[in-house]
Tab-separated table of C-alpha atoms in Angstrom:
chain	number	residue	atom	x	y	z
T	52	UNK	CA	88.016	-71.374	69.779
T	53	UNK	CA	86.369	-69.577	73.080
T	54	UNK	CA	83.526	-71.321	75.101
T	55	UNK	CA	81.058	-68.613	74.000
T	56	UNK	CA	82.011	-69.167	70.535
T	57	UNK	CA	81.122	-72.744	70.570
T	58	UNK	CA	77.852	-72.366	72.185
T	59	UNK	CA	77.456	-69.893	69.162
T	60	UNK	CA	78.308	-72.026	67.064
T	61	UNK	CA	76.233	-74.684	68.356
T	62	UNK	CA	73.215	-72.357	68.229
T	63	UNK	CA	73.991	-71.544	64.578
T	64	UNK	CA	73.927	-75.301	63.325
T	65	UNK	CA	70.619	-76.201	65.458
T	66	UNK	CA	68.889	-73.224	64.060
T	67	UNK	CA	69.338	-74.802	60.226
T	68	UNK	CA	70.206	-78.673	61.038
T	69	UNK	CA	66.650	-79.380	63.317
T	70	UNK	CA	64.482	-77.381	60.397
T	71	UNK	CA	66.299	-79.037	57.986
T	72	UNK	CA	65.929	-82.799	59.418
T	73	UNK	CA	62.093	-82.011	59.778
T	74	UNK	CA	61.737	-80.752	55.921
T	75	UNK	CA	63.471	-83.784	54.811
T	76	UNK	CA	61.545	-86.237	57.196
T	77	UNK	CA	58.290	-84.753	56.730
T	78	UNK	CA	58.730	-84.313	52.862
T	79	UNK	CA	59.554	-88.076	52.818
T	80	UNK	CA	56.292	-89.087	54.598
T	81	UNK	CA	54.093	-86.668	52.184
T	82	UNK	CA	55.586	-88.821	49.190
T	83	UNK	CA	55.216	-92.162	50.751
T	84	UNK	CA	51.526	-90.702	51.760
T	85	UNK	CA	50.527	-90.228	48.228
T	86	UNK	CA	51.578	-93.493	46.893
T	87	UNK	CA	49.818	-95.257	49.876
T	88	UNK	CA	46.244	-93.190	48.951
T	89	UNK	CA	46.521	-94.720	45.418
T	90	UNK	CA	46.864	-98.338	46.572
T	91	UNK	CA	43.761	-98.256	49.009
T	92	UNK	CA	42.029	-96.894	46.069
T	93	UNK	CA	43.202	-100.072	44.329
T	94	UNK	CA	41.922	-102.366	46.656
T	95	UNK	CA	38.946	-100.731	47.101
T	96	UNK	CA	38.995	-98.048	50.425
T	97	UNK	CA	37.452	-94.800	49.187
T	98	UNK	CA	39.276	-91.693	49.569
T	99	UNK	CA	37.254	-90.447	52.671
T	100	UNK	CA	37.162	-93.833	54.301
T	101	UNK	CA	41.006	-93.971	54.039
T	102	UNK	CA	41.568	-90.550	55.102
T	103	UNK	CA	39.187	-90.390	57.877
T	104	UNK	CA	40.419	-93.833	59.713
T	105	UNK	CA	44.006	-92.929	59.113
T	106	UNK	CA	43.760	-89.702	60.345
T	107	UNK	CA	41.714	-90.938	63.484
T	108	UNK	CA	44.428	-93.481	63.970
T	109	UNK	CA	47.287	-90.712	63.749
T	110	UNK	CA	45.299	-88.477	66.145
T	111	UNK	CA	45.264	-91.502	68.811
T	112	UNK	CA	48.910	-92.233	68.129
T	113	UNK	CA	49.763	-88.432	68.975
T	114	UNK	CA	47.584	-88.279	71.773
T	115	UNK	CA	49.375	-91.028	73.390
T	116	UNK	CA	52.765	-89.358	72.647
T	117	UNK	CA	51.170	-85.810	73.875
T	118	UNK	CA	50.318	-87.743	77.279
T	119	UNK	CA	53.417	-89.712	78.027
T	120	UNK	CA	55.161	-85.943	77.328
T	121	UNK	CA	52.409	-84.392	79.627
T	122	UNK	CA	51.739	-81.928	76.844
T	123	UNK	CA	47.905	-82.490	76.233
T	124	UNK	CA	46.357	-80.259	73.569
T	125	UNK	CA	45.077	-77.349	75.254
T	126	UNK	CA	41.042	-76.797	75.691
T	127	UNK	CA	40.247	-73.355	75.514
T	128	UNK	CA	38.423	-70.763	72.595
T	129	UNK	CA	41.604	-69.926	71.103
T	130	UNK	CA	42.718	-73.641	70.501
T	131	UNK	CA	39.579	-75.009	69.624
T	132	UNK	CA	39.543	-72.539	66.797
T	133	UNK	CA	43.019	-73.068	65.809
T	134	UNK	CA	41.986	-76.901	65.897
T	135	UNK	CA	38.866	-76.879	63.720
T	136	UNK	CA	40.367	-73.925	60.903
T	137	UNK	CA	43.633	-75.797	60.733
T	138	UNK	CA	42.207	-79.069	60.422
T	139	UNK	CA	39.482	-78.091	57.757
T	140	UNK	CA	42.209	-76.189	55.688
T	141	UNK	CA	45.525	-77.943	56.219
T	142	UNK	CA	44.052	-81.741	56.309
T	143	UNK	CA	40.573	-82.379	55.933
T	144	UNK	CA	39.847	-79.882	52.928
T	145	UNK	CA	43.341	-80.130	50.995
T	146	UNK	CA	43.959	-84.127	51.452
T	147	UNK	CA	40.672	-84.928	50.442
T	148	UNK	CA	40.760	-82.818	47.287
T	149	UNK	CA	44.124	-84.486	46.738
T	150	UNK	CA	43.192	-88.225	47.574
T	151	UNK	CA	40.013	-88.094	45.683
T	152	UNK	CA	42.123	-86.713	42.798
T	153	UNK	CA	44.808	-89.633	42.632
T	154	UNK	CA	42.743	-92.150	40.882
T	155	UNK	CA	42.468	-89.674	38.067
T	156	UNK	CA	45.924	-87.920	37.490
T	157	UNK	CA	48.003	-90.584	39.191
T	158	UNK	CA	49.923	-90.547	42.589
T	159	UNK	CA	53.152	-89.262	40.713
T	160	UNK	CA	51.279	-86.092	40.007
T	161	UNK	CA	49.728	-85.207	43.160
T	162	UNK	CA	53.315	-85.967	45.075
T	163	UNK	CA	54.569	-83.156	42.207
T	164	UNK	CA	51.715	-80.632	42.892
T	165	UNK	CA	52.467	-80.457	46.459
T	166	UNK	CA	55.108	-78.553	45.526
T	167	UNK	CA	53.337	-75.552	44.429
T	168	UNK	CA	52.666	-74.014	47.755
T	169	UNK	CA	55.976	-71.980	48.235
T	170	UNK	CA	55.328	-69.096	46.270
T	171	UNK	CA	51.634	-68.434	47.610
T	172	UNK	CA	53.188	-68.973	51.276
T	173	UNK	CA	56.088	-66.769	49.975
T	174	UNK	CA	53.974	-63.967	48.964
T	175	UNK	CA	51.456	-64.072	52.009
T	176	UNK	CA	54.232	-63.919	54.440
T	177	UNK	CA	55.801	-61.169	52.682
T	178	UNK	CA	52.508	-58.970	52.417
T	179	UNK	CA	51.510	-59.932	56.173
T	180	UNK	CA	55.442	-58.865	57.225
T	181	UNK	CA	56.262	-62.437	58.932
T	182	UNK	CA	58.944	-63.130	56.380
T	183	UNK	CA	61.679	-60.409	55.595
T	184	UNK	CA	62.600	-60.415	51.900
T	185	UNK	CA	65.639	-62.323	51.119
T	186	UNK	CA	66.799	-63.088	47.402
T	187	UNK	CA	68.407	-66.283	47.959
T	188	UNK	CA	64.975	-67.518	49.425
T	189	UNK	CA	62.946	-65.615	47.014
T	190	UNK	CA	64.799	-67.241	44.239
T	191	UNK	CA	64.747	-70.646	45.583
T	192	UNK	CA	60.923	-70.269	45.751
T	193	UNK	CA	60.980	-69.104	42.130
T	194	UNK	CA	63.015	-71.827	40.683
T	195	UNK	CA	61.154	-74.672	43.014
T	196	UNK	CA	57.885	-73.382	41.858
T	197	UNK	CA	59.365	-73.378	38.185
T	198	UNK	CA	60.162	-76.992	38.257
T	199	UNK	CA	56.380	-77.783	39.436
T	200	UNK	CA	55.228	-75.461	36.406
T	201	UNK	CA	56.977	-77.498	34.158
T	202	UNK	CA	55.358	-80.550	35.094
T	203	UNK	CA	51.616	-79.228	35.664
T	204	UNK	CA	51.959	-77.808	31.841
T	205	UNK	CA	53.236	-81.137	30.730
T	206	UNK	CA	50.252	-83.031	32.746
T	207	UNK	CA	47.870	-80.559	30.770
T	208	UNK	CA	49.044	-81.418	27.338
T	209	UNK	CA	48.710	-84.778	27.657
T	210	UNK	CA	45.866	-86.661	25.404
T	211	UNK	CA	44.049	-88.407	28.205
T	212	UNK	CA	44.311	-85.272	30.706
T	213	UNK	CA	41.235	-84.830	32.720
T	214	UNK	CA	41.136	-81.128	33.314
T	215	UNK	CA	38.373	-81.070	35.865
T	216	UNK	CA	40.643	-83.676	38.207
T	217	UNK	CA	43.653	-81.785	37.362
T	218	UNK	CA	41.970	-78.402	38.544
T	219	UNK	CA	40.589	-80.192	41.670
T	220	UNK	CA	43.905	-81.613	42.477
T	221	UNK	CA	45.583	-77.856	41.849
T	222	UNK	CA	43.507	-76.380	44.548
T	223	UNK	CA	44.959	-78.591	47.125
T	224	UNK	CA	48.075	-76.823	47.457
T	225	UNK	CA	46.323	-73.597	47.712
T	226	UNK	CA	44.882	-74.875	50.948
T	227	UNK	CA	47.957	-75.964	51.926
T	228	UNK	CA	49.726	-72.614	51.399
T	229	UNK	CA	46.585	-70.680	53.175
T	230	UNK	CA	46.957	-73.261	56.168
T	231	UNK	CA	50.647	-72.444	56.425
T	232	UNK	CA	49.787	-68.878	56.945
T	233	UNK	CA	47.121	-69.297	59.406
T	234	UNK	CA	48.740	-71.731	61.539
T	235	UNK	CA	51.702	-69.423	62.094
T	236	UNK	CA	49.615	-66.231	62.439
T	237	UNK	CA	47.184	-68.347	64.903
T	238	UNK	CA	49.377	-70.506	67.111
T	239	UNK	CA	48.313	-70.449	70.471
T	240	UNK	CA	50.674	-69.085	73.296
T	241	UNK	CA	52.917	-71.581	74.692
T	242	UNK	CA	51.679	-74.271	73.293
T	243	UNK	CA	53.573	-77.175	71.841
T	244	UNK	CA	53.970	-78.928	68.540
T	245	UNK	CA	53.238	-82.241	70.043
T	246	UNK	CA	50.154	-80.901	71.780
T	247	UNK	CA	48.690	-78.973	69.148
T	248	UNK	CA	49.266	-81.782	66.272
T	249	UNK	CA	46.847	-84.359	68.072
T	250	UNK	CA	43.904	-81.103	68.673
T	251	UNK	CA	44.485	-80.699	65.017
T	252	UNK	CA	44.116	-84.302	63.887
T	253	UNK	CA	41.206	-84.824	66.284
T	254	UNK	CA	39.232	-81.971	64.785
T	255	UNK	CA	40.100	-83.261	61.013
T	256	UNK	CA	38.543	-86.570	62.130
T	257	UNK	CA	35.524	-84.935	63.179
T	258	UNK	CA	35.267	-82.652	60.239
T	259	UNK	CA	35.753	-85.803	57.660
T	260	UNK	CA	33.015	-87.736	59.962
T	261	UNK	CA	30.669	-84.924	59.076
T	262	UNK	CA	31.212	-85.307	55.368
T	263	UNK	CA	29.894	-88.812	55.507
T	264	UNK	CA	26.522	-87.531	55.889
T	265	UNK	CA	26.252	-86.134	52.216
T	266	UNK	CA	25.399	-88.577	49.207
T	267	UNK	CA	27.834	-90.667	48.101
T	268	UNK	CA	30.130	-90.199	50.949
T	269	UNK	CA	30.847	-92.876	53.319
T	270	UNK	CA	33.497	-94.038	55.741
T	271	UNK	CA	32.597	-97.516	55.601
T	272	UNK	CA	35.648	-99.971	54.611
T	273	UNK	CA	36.286	-103.467	54.103
T	274	UNK	CA	37.149	-105.306	56.994
T	275	UNK	CA	39.610	-107.630	55.290
T	276	UNK	CA	43.480	-107.459	56.893
T	277	UNK	CA	45.055	-105.850	53.942
T	278	UNK	CA	42.912	-102.684	53.890
T	279	UNK	CA	43.106	-102.604	57.766
T	280	UNK	CA	46.921	-103.204	57.595
T	281	UNK	CA	46.949	-100.346	55.302
T	282	UNK	CA	45.109	-98.002	57.451
T	283	UNK	CA	47.499	-98.700	60.348
T	284	UNK	CA	50.569	-97.879	58.475
T	285	UNK	CA	49.035	-94.519	56.992
T	286	UNK	CA	47.986	-93.621	60.399
T	287	UNK	CA	51.457	-94.034	61.683
T	288	UNK	CA	52.730	-92.035	58.380
T	289	UNK	CA	50.389	-89.232	59.236
T	290	UNK	CA	51.443	-89.462	62.695
T	291	UNK	CA	54.973	-88.677	62.250
T	292	UNK	CA	54.266	-86.442	58.958
T	293	UNK	CA	51.944	-83.735	61.249
T	294	UNK	CA	54.282	-83.958	64.182
T	295	UNK	CA	57.334	-83.014	62.101
T	296	UNK	CA	55.168	-80.437	60.279
T	297	UNK	CA	54.228	-78.787	63.640
T	298	UNK	CA	58.111	-78.774	64.641
T	299	UNK	CA	59.088	-77.492	61.089
T	300	UNK	CA	56.602	-74.866	61.351
T	301	UNK	CA	57.732	-73.790	64.854
T	302	UNK	CA	61.476	-73.790	63.981
T	303	UNK	CA	61.245	-72.654	60.169
T	304	UNK	CA	58.649	-70.681	59.901
T	305	UNK	CA	55.966	-70.814	57.132
T	306	UNK	CA	58.174	-70.909	53.949
T	307	UNK	CA	60.330	-73.296	54.903
T	308	UNK	CA	57.322	-75.315	55.999
T	309	UNK	CA	55.966	-74.709	52.220
T	310	UNK	CA	58.724	-76.414	50.974
T	311	UNK	CA	57.649	-79.743	52.239
T	312	UNK	CA	55.573	-80.907	49.496
T	313	UNK	CA	58.805	-80.370	47.320
T	314	UNK	CA	60.615	-82.648	49.174
T	315	UNK	CA	57.418	-85.070	48.803
T	316	UNK	CA	57.745	-84.648	45.074
T	317	UNK	CA	60.994	-86.135	44.871
T	318	UNK	CA	60.234	-88.802	47.169
T	319	UNK	CA	56.732	-89.467	46.107
T	320	UNK	CA	57.273	-89.815	42.066
T	321	UNK	CA	60.070	-92.379	42.060
T	322	UNK	CA	58.098	-94.382	44.369
T	323	UNK	CA	55.014	-94.139	41.987
T	324	UNK	CA	57.018	-94.906	39.113
T	325	UNK	CA	58.916	-97.810	40.533
T	326	UNK	CA	56.838	-99.731	42.877
T	327	UNK	CA	53.054	-98.198	41.668
T	328	UNK	CA	53.814	-99.003	37.838
T	329	UNK	CA	53.225	-95.258	36.567
T	330	UNK	CA	54.598	-93.539	33.771
T	331	UNK	CA	57.119	-91.187	34.277
T	332	UNK	CA	55.634	-87.658	34.151
T	333	UNK	CA	56.796	-85.619	30.997
T	334	UNK	CA	59.264	-83.013	32.243
T	335	UNK	CA	60.448	-85.319	35.171
T	336	UNK	CA	64.265	-84.638	35.502
T	337	UNK	CA	63.925	-80.834	34.693
T	338	UNK	CA	61.000	-80.350	36.867
T	339	UNK	CA	62.650	-82.208	39.685
T	340	UNK	CA	65.909	-80.874	39.497
T	341	UNK	CA	64.563	-77.206	39.618
T	342	UNK	CA	62.507	-78.301	42.767
T	343	UNK	CA	65.483	-79.704	44.455
T	344	UNK	CA	67.412	-76.810	43.694
T	345	UNK	CA	64.945	-74.537	45.084
T	346	UNK	CA	64.663	-76.293	48.103
T	347	UNK	CA	68.270	-75.930	48.709
T	348	UNK	CA	68.374	-72.278	48.019
T	349	UNK	CA	65.536	-71.735	50.559
T	350	UNK	CA	67.433	-73.722	53.187
T	351	UNK	CA	70.602	-71.682	52.346
T	352	UNK	CA	69.036	-68.301	52.654
T	353	UNK	CA	67.374	-69.363	55.576
T	354	UNK	CA	70.788	-70.742	57.244
T	355	UNK	CA	72.074	-67.189	56.059
T	356	UNK	CA	69.597	-65.073	57.722
T	357	UNK	CA	69.753	-66.780	61.205
T	358	UNK	CA	73.232	-66.578	61.046
T	359	UNK	CA	73.153	-62.816	60.482
T	360	UNK	CA	70.383	-62.347	62.956
T	361	UNK	CA	72.621	-64.314	65.488
T	362	UNK	CA	75.806	-62.243	64.530
T	363	UNK	CA	74.080	-58.954	65.255
T	364	UNK	CA	72.442	-59.726	68.698
């Protein structure tokens, strides 16, 4: 193999290996995050307080990383718009809905429905011509959505199902899908992922703090070692999760990004069952198998598209 062929092979490998690693790592952290949110409720920390202090801690961590790397968040009108709109849709709004629903529908169910954004993201990306149609990726998205749909349908059919909280939880993935499209379309020019992530989290922290002025909402929390330790763990999880999210967005695009939730479901549900003592959701094996197959097909389709693009240039 010639030197140029070796370099081309290396580029082809990096085009899928980096986003795939970000997908697995970021999705795994999402699965852990939903379970930490349930445990926070069990020890008396409200969803808003848990989310606010965790996001604030994650913002501080990522700001330190950005400072060390000399990639501080850009400060201009375009960036501020990006921070606050992305924060409202992708962080504050979606996570507050999901975390609030967890005590009523379970961490396992929330971990599963976060796998719903792929279809909406894929359709939006196709409509806006951000993504070329690829039969393998389209099939993968459909399979992953089918798996999540099986699990959601079984949840609605359970005797003690809370329709209101199930619908509230389902609004979270819709916001996540909208956020996937928005962040790609409005990515500030020449901005790095490690610069944008802390900017978005700082904006999310401010938005969550503003929610505390509403009746029955507060960011106050017990000052015991257990809640504080849990906040510290969740802050580290959020820091890694959102940094990987931005890296995946830059290297893999909005459709691959939307599959973070599918990976999160595969991780989060077993944690909820074996460590939190939740009953396994109905249809778990079929749903999780379809979700895993969908992730594989979308990733494989992306590899084929990247390889074809490289060979034609």
